[in-house]
PDB file of C-alpha atoms in Angstrom:
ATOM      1  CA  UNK D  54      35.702 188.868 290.215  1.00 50.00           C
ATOM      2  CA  UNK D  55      36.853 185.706 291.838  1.00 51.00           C
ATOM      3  CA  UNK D  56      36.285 186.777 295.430  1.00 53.00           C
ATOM      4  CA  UNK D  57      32.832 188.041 294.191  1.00 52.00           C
ATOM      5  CA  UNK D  58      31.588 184.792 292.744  1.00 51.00           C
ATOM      6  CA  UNK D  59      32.936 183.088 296.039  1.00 54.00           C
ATOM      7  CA  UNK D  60      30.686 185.226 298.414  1.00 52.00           C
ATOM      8  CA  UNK D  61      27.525 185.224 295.618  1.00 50.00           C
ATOM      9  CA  UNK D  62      28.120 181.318 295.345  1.00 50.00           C
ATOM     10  CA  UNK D  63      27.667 180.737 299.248  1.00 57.00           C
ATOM     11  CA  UNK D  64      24.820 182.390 299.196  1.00 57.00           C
ATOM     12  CA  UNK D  65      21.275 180.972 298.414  1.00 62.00           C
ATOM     13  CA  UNK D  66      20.137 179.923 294.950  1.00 67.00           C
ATOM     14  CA  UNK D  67      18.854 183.234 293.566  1.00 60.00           C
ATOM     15  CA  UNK D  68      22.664 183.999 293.650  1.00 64.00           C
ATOM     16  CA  UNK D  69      24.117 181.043 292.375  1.00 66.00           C
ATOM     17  CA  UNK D  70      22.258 181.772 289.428  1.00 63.00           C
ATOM     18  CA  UNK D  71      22.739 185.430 289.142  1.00 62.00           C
ATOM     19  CA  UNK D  72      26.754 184.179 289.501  1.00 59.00           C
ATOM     20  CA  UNK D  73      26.397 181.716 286.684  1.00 65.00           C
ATOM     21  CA  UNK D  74      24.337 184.557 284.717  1.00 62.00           C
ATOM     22  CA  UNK D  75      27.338 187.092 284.981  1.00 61.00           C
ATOM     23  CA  UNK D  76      29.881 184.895 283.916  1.00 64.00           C
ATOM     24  CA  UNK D  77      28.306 183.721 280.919  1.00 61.00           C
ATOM     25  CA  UNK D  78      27.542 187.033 279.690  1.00 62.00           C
ATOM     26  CA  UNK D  79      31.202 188.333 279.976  1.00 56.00           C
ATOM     27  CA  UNK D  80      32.414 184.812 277.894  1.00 52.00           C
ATOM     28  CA  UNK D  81      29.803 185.841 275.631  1.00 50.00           C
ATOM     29  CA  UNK D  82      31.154 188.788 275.316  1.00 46.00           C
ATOM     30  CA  UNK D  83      34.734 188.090 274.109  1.00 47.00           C
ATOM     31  CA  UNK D  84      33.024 185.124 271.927  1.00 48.00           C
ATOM     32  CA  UNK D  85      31.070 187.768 269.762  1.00 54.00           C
ATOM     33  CA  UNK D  86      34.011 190.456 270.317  1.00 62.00           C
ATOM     34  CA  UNK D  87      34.541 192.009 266.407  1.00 82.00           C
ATOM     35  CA  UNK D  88      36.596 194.884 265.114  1.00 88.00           C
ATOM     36  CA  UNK D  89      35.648 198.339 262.946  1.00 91.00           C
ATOM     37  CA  UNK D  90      37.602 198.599 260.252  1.00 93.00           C
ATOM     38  CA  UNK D  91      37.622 201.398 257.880  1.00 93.00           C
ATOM     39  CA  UNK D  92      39.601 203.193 255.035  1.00 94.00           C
ATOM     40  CA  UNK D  93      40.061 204.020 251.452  1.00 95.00           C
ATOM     41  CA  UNK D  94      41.380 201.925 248.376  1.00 95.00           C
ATOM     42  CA  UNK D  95      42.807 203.964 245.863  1.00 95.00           C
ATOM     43  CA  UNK D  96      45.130 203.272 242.573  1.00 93.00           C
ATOM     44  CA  UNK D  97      48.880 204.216 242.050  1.00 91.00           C
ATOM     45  CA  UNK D  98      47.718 207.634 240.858  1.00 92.00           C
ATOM     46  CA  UNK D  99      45.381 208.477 243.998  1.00 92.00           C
ATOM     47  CA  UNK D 100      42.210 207.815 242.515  1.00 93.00           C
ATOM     48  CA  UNK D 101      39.850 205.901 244.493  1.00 93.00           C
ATOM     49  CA  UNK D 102      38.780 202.503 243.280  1.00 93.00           C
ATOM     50  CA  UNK D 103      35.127 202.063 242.774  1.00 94.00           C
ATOM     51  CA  UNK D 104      33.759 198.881 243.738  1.00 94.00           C
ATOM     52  CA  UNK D 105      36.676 197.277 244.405  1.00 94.00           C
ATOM     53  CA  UNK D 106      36.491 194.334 246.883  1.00 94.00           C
ATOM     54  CA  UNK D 107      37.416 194.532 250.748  1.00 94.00           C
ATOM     55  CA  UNK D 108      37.346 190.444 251.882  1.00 94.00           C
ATOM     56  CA  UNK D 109      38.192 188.786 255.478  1.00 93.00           C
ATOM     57  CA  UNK D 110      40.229 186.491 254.209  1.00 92.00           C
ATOM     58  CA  UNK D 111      38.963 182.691 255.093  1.00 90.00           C
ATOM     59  CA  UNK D 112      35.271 183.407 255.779  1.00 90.00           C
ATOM     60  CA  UNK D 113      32.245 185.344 253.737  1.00 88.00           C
ATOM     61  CA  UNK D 114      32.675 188.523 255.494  1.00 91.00           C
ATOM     62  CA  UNK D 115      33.413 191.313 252.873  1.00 92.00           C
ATOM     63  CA  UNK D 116      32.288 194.815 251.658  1.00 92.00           C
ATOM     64  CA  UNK D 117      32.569 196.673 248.644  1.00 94.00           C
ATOM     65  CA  UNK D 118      34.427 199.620 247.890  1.00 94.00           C
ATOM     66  CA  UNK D 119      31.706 203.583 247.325  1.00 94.00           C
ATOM     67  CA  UNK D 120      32.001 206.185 244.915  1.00 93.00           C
ATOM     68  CA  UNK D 121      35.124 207.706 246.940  1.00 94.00           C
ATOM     69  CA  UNK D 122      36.531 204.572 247.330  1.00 94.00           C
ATOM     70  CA  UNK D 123      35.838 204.284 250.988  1.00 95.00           C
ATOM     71  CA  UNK D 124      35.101 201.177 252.754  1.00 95.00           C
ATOM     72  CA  UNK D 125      33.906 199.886 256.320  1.00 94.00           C
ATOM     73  CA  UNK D 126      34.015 196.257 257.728  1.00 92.00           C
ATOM     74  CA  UNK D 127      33.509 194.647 260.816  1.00 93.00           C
ATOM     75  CA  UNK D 128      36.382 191.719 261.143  1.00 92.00           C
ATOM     76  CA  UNK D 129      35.731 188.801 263.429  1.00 90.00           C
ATOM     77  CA  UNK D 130      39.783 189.346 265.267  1.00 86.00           C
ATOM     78  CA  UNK D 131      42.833 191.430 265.288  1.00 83.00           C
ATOM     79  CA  UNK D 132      43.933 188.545 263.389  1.00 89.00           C
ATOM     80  CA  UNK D 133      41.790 188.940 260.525  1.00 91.00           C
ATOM     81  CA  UNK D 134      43.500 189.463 257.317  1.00 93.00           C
ATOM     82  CA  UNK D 135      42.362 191.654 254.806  1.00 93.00           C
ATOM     83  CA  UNK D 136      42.220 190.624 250.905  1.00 95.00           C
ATOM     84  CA  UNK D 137      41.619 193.711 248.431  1.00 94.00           C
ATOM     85  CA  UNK D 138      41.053 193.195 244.817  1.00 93.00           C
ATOM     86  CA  UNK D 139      39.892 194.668 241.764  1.00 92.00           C
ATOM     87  CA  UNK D 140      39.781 193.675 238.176  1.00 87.00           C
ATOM     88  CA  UNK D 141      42.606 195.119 236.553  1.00 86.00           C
ATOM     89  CA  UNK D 142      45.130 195.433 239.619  1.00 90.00           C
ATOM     90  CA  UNK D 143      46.911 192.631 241.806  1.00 91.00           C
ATOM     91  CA  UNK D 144      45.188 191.214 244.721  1.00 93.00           C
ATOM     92  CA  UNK D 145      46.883 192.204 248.032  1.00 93.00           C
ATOM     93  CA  UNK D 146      46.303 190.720 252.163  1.00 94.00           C
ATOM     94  CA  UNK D 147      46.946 193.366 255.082  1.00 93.00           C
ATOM     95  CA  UNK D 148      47.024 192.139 258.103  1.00 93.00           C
ATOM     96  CA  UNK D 149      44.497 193.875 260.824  1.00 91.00           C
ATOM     97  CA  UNK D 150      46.538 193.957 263.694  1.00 90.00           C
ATOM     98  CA  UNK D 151      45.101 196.668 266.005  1.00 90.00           C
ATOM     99  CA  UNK D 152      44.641 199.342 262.805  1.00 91.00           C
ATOM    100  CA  UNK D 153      41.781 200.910 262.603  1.00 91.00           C
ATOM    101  CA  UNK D 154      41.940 202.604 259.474  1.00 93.00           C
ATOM    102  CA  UNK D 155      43.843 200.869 256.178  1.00 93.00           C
ATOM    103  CA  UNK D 156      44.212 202.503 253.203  1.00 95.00           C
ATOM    104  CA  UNK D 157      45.490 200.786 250.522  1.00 94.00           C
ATOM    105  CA  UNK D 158      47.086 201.290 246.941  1.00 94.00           C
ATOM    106  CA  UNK D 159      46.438 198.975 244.131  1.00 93.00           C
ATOM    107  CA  UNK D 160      49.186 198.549 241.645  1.00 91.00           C
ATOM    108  CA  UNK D 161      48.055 197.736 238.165  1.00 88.00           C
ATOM    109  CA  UNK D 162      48.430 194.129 236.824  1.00 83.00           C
ATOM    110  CA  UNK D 163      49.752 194.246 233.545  1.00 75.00           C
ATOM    111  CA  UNK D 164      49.746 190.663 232.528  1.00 72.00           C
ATOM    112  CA  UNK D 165      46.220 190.231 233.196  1.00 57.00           C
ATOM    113  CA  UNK D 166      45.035 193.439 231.183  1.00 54.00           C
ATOM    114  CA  UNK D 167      47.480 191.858 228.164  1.00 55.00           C
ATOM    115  CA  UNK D 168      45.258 189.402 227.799  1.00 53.00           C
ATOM    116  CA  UNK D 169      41.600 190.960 227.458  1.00 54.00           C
ATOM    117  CA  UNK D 170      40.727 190.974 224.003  1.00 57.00           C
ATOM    118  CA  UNK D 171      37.989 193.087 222.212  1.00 59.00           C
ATOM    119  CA  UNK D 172      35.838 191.975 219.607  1.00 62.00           C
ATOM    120  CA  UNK D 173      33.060 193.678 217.540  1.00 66.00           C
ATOM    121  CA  UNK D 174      30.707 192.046 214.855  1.00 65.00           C
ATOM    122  CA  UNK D 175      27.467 192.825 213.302  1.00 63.00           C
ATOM    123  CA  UNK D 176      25.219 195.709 212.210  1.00 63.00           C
ATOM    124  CA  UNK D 177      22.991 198.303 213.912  1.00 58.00           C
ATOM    125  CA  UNK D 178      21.853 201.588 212.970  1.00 61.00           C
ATOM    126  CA  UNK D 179      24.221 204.694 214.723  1.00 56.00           C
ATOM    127  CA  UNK D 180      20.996 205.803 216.574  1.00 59.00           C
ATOM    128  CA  UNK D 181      20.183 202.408 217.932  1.00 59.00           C
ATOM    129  CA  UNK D 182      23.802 202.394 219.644  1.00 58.00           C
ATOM    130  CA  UNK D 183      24.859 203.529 222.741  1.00 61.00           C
ATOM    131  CA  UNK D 184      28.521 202.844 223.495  1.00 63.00           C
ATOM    132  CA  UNK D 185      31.464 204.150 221.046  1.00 64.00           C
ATOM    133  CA  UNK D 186      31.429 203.539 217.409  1.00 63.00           C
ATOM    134  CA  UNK D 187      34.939 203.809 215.260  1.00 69.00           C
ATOM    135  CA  UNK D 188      35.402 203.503 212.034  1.00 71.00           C
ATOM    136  CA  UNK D 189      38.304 202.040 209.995  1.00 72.00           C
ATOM    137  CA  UNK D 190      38.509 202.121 206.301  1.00 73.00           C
ATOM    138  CA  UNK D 191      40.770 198.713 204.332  1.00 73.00           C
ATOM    139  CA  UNK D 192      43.353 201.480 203.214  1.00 75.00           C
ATOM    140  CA  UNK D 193      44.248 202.130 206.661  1.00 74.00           C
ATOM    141  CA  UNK D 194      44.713 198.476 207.361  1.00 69.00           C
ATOM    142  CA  UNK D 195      46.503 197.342 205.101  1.00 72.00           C
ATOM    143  CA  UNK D 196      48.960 200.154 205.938  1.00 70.00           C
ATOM    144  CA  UNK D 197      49.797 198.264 209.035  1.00 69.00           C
ATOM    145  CA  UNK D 198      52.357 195.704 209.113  1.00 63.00           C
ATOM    146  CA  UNK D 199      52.217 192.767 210.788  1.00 60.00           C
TER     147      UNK D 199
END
């Protein structure tokens, strides 16, 4: 490409500028170069993770996780790392590299599920509901031990 510049550049102004035109366009190039990534996030018994976030770690660049757990992002480098989480499981970075395709397996995180707590209050009418209503009598409870 050298040589060719050399002969364009001694040439009259038309190629000067058609010179200066081709090497900007292949900087340009590299500049904006990004990389496909694809796979499939699934949990430690090979179901796929629904909605579960697929991050380029340092910048805004992320997708989410469909219905079969599948995911596709473009990543600025080879470099790029990838951060995968979901609620419920522990966070984990991949490195790109030159993969293509990264599945992953989230492993559960205990210590954060030990601490969600449920809590239920109030009145409504059975037909007025529509998530699960259980019943527990005082018997039953006091039954329990501490």
């Amino acid at each position: 490409m050298k040589e060719c510049c050399i002969l364009f550049w001694k040439g009259g102004t038309w190629r000067k500028a058609l010179c200066m035109l081709c090497i900007l366009g292949c900087c340009s190039l590299t500049a904006f170069a990004q990389k496909r990534v694809s796979g499939k996030v699934v949990d430690a018994g090979g179901e796929s993770v629904i909605g579960a976030n697929v991050m380029e770690k340092g910048t805004g660049n992320g997708s989410i996780t469909d219905v079969d757990g599948n995911f596709i992002l473009n990543v600025q480098s080879s470099n790029a790392v990838l951060q995968i989480s979901f609620i419920g499981y522990v966070t984990q970075e991949i490195a790109v590299g030159n993969q293509s395709v990264i599945n992953v397996t989230l492993l559960e995180d205990l210590q954060a599920l030990e601490e969600v707590v449920v809590v239920g209050y109030g009145t409504q009418k059975k037909v007025n509901l529509s998530g699960a209503v259980s019943t527990v009598s005082a018997k039953a409870l006091a039954n329990t031990g501490p």
